[in-house]
XYZ file of N, CA and C in Angstrom:
396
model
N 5.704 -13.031 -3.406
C 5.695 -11.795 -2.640
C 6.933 -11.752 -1.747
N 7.289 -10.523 -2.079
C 8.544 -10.534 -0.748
C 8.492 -9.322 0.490
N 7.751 -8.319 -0.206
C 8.039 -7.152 0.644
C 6.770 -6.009 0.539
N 6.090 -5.900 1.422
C 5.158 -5.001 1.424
C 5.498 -3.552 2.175
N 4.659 -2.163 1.590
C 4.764 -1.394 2.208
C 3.566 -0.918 2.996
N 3.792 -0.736 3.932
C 2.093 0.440 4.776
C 2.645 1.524 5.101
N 1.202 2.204 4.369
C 1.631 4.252 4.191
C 0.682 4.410 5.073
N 0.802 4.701 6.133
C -0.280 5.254 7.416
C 0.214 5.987 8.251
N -0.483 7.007 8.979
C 0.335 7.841 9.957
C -0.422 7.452 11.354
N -0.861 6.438 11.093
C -1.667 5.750 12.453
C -0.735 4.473 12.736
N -0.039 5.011 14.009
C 1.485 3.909 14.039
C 0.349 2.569 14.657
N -0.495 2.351 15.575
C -0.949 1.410 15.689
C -1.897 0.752 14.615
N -2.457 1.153 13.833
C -2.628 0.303 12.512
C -1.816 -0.251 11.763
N -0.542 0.485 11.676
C 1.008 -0.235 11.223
C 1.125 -1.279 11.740
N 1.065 -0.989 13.282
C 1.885 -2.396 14.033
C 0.909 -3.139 14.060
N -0.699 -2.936 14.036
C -1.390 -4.498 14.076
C -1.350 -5.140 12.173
N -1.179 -4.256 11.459
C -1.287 -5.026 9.852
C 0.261 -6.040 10.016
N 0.744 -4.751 10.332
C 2.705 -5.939 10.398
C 2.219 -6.975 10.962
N 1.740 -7.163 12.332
C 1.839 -8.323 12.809
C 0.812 -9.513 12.220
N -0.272 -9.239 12.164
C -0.857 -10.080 11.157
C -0.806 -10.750 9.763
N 0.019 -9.488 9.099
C 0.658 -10.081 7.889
C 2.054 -11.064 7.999
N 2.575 -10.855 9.363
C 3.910 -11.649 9.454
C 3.387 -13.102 9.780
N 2.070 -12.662 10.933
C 1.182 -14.247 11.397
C 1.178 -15.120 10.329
N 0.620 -14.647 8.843
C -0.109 -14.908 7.559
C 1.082 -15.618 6.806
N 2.403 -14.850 6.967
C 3.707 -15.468 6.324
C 4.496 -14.363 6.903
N 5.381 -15.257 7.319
C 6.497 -14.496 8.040
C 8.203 -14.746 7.437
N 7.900 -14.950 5.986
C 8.819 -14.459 5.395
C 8.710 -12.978 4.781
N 7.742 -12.305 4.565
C 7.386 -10.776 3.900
C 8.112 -9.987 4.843
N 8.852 -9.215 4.397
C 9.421 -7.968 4.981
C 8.409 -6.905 4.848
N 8.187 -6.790 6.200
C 6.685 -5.363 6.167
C 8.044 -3.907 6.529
N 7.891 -2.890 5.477
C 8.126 -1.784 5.927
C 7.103 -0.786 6.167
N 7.286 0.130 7.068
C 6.027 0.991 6.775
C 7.006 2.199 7.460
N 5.843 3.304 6.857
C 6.185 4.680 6.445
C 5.117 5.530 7.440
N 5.321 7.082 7.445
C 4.104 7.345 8.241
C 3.585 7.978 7.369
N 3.659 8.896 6.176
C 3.064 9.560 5.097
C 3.353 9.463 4.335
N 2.858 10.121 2.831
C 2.874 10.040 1.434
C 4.096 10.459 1.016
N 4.603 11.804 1.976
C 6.422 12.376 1.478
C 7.062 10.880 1.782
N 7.466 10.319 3.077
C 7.799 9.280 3.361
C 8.002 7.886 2.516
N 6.596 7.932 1.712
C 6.705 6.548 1.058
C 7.446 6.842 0.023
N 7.276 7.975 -0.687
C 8.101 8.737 -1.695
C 9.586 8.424 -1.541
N 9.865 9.128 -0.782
C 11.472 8.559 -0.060
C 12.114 7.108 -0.204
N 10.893 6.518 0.113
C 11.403 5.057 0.129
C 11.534 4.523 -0.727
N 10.721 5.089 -2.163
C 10.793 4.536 -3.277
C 11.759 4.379 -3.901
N 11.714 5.864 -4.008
C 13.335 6.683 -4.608
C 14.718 5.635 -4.340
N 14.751 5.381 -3.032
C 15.963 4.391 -2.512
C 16.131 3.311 -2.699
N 14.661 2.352 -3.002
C 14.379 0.772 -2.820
C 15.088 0.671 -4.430
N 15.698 -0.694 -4.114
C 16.305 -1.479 -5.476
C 15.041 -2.641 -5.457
N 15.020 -2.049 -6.594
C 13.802 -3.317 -7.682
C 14.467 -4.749 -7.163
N 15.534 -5.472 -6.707
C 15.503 -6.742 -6.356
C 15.617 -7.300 -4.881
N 15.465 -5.730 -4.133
C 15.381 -5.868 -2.433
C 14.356 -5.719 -1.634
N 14.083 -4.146 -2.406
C 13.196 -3.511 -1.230
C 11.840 -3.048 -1.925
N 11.796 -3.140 -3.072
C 10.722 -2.325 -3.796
C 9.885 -3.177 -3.894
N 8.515 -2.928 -2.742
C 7.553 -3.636 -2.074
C 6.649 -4.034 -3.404
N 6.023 -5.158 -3.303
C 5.183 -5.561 -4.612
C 3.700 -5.462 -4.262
N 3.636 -4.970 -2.674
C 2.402 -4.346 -2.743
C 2.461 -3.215 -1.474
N 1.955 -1.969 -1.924
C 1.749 -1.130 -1.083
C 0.189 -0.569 -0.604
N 0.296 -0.624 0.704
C -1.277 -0.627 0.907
C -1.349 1.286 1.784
N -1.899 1.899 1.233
C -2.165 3.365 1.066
C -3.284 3.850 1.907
N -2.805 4.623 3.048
C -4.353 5.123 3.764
C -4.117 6.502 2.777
N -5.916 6.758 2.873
C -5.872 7.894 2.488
C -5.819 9.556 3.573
N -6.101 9.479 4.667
C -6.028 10.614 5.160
C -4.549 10.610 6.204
N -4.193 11.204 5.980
C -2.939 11.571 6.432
C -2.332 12.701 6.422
N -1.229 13.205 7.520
C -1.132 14.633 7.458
C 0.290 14.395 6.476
N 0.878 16.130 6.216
C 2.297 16.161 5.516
C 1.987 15.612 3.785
N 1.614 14.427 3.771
C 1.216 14.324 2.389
C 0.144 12.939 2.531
N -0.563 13.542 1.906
C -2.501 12.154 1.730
C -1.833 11.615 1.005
N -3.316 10.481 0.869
C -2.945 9.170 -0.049
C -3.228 9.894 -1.559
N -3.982 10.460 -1.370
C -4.551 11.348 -3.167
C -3.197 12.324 -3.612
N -2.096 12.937 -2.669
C -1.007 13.614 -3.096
C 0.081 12.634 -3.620
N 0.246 11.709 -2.454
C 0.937 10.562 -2.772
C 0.483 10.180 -3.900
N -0.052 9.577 -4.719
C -0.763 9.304 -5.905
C -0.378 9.821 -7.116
N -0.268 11.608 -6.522
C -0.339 12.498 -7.907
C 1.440 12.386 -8.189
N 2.108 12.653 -6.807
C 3.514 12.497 -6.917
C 4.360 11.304 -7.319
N 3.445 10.340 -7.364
C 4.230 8.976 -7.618
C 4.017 8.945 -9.142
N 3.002 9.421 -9.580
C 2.580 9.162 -11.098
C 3.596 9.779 -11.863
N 3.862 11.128 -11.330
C 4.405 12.305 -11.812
C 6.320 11.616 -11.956
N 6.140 11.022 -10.607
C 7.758 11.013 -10.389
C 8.321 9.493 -11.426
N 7.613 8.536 -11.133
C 7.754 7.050 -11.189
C 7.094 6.873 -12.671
N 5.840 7.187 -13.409
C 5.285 6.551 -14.075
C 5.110 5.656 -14.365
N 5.217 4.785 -15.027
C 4.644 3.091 -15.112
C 5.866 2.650 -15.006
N 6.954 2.996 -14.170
C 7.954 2.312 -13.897
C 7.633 1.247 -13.207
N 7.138 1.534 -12.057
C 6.908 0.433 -11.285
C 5.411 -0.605 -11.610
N 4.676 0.032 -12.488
C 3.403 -0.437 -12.839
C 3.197 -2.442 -12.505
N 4.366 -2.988 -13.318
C 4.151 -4.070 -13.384
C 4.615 -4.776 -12.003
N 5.449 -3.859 -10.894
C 6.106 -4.522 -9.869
C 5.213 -4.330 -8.863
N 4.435 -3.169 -8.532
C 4.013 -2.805 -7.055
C 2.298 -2.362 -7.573
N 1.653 -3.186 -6.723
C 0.019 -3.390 -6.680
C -0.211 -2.208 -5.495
N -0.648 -1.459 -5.848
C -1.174 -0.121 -4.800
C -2.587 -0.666 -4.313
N -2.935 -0.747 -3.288
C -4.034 -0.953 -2.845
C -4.763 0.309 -1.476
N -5.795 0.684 -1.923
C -5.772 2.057 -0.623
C -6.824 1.840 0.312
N -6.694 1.715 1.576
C -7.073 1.009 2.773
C -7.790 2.809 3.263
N -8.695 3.005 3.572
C -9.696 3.991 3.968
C -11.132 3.470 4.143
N -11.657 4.266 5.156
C -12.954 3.971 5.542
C -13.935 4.068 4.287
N -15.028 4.099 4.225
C -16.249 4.042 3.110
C -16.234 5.205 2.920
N -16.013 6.011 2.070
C -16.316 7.008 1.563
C -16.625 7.224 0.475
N -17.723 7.686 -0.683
C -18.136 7.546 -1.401
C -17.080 8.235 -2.591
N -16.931 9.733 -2.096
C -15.846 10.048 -3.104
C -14.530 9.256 -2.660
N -13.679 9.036 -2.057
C -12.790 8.190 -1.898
C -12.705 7.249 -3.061
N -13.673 6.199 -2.694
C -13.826 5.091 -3.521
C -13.674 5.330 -5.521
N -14.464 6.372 -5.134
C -14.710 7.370 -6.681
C -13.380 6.918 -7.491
N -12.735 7.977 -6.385
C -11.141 8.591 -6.814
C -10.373 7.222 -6.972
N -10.448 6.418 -6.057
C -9.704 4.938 -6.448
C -9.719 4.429 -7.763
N -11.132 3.931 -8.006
C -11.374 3.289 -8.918
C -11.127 3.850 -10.073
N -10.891 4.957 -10.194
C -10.673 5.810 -11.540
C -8.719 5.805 -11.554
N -8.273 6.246 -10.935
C -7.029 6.590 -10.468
C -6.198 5.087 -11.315
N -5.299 5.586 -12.095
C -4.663 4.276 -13.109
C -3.670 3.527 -12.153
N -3.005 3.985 -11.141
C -1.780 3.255 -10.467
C -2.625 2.779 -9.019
N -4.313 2.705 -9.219
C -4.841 2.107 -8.209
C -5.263 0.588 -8.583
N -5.141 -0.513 -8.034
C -5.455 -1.669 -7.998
C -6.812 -2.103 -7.504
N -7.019 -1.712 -6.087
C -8.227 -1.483 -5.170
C -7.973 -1.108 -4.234
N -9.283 -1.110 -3.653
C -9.603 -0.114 -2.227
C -10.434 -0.635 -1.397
N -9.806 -1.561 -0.194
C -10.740 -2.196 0.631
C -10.872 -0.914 1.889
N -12.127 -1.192 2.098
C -12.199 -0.991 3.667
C -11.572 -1.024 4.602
N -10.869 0.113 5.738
C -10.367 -0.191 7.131
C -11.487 -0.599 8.171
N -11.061 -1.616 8.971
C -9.858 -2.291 9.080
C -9.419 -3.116 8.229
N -8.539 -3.889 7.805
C -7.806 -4.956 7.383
C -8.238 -5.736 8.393
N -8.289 -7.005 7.495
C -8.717 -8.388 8.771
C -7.760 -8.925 7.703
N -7.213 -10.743 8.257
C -6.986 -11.311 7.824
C -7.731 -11.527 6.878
N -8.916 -12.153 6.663
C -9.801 -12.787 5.534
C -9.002 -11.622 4.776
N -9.560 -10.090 4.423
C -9.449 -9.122 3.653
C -7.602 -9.309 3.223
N -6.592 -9.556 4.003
C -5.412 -9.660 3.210
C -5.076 -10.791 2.014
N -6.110 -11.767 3.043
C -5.652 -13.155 1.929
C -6.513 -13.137 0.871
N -7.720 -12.564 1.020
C -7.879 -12.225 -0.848
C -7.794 -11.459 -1.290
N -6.894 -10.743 -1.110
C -5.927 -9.066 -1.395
C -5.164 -9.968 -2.147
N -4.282 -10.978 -1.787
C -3.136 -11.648 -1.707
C -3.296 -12.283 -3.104
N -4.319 -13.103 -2.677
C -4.977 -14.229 -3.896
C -5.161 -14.058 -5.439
N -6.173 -12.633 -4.939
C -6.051 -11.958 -6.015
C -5.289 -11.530 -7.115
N -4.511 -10.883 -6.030
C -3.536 -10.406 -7.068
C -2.026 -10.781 -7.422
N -2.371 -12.085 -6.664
C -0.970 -12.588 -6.497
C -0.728 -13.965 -6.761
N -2.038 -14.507 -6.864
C -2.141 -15.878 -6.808
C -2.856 -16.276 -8.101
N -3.830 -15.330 -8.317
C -5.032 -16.050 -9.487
C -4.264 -16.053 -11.046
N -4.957 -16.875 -11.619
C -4.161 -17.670 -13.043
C -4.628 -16.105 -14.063
């Protein structure tokens, strides 16, 4: 892992995931974004051997552009370009359709629960980053 992104427009959920994920390993470059146009942007720019995060963790409610627009625009724009590089994971409260839409959604990985705790990153991590 080298570089994660957080798509949230809740700047203090940014700054407590950054800091916990840096606690966790503080070699990962955390960028974060405040919306779905935003992460878009970043994509567009990131070079596959710098910046193009290998996991992006996705709230879903957000103003300017949601995690479900973000979604439709990345599919549309990116297609399985990035499929094999960047693990989308979408961080939202329990919501029944939410969850729905995740699990169906092809450029979704999973969908934990907010908050993020440590425990919840490191078998985010493990998972999908670690297991044989």
């Amino acid at each position: 892992m080298k570089s994660i992104l957080l798509v949230d427009d809740d700047e203090t959920t940014n700054l407590v995931n950054s800091f916990f994920i840096r606690q966790l390993d503080s070699s990962l470059k955390v960028n974060n974004v405040n919306n779905g146009k935003e992460a878009i942007a970043f994509l567009e720019k990131a070079s596959p051997s710098e910046d193009l995060p290998c996991l992006l963790l996705l709230d879903v409610n957000m103003s300017v552009m949601n995690g479900w627009e973000f979604l439709d625009v990345y599919t549309e724009k990116f297609g399985g370009r990035f499929e094999k590089d960047v693990v989308i994971v979408v961080l939202t409260s329990m919501d029944i359709d939410d969850n729905a839409m995740a699990m169906t959604h092809p450029s979704v990985a999973e969908m934990i629960q907010k908050p993020l705790s440590d425990i919840k990153f490191r078998a985010l991590v493990t998972k999908h980053f670690f297991s044989d």
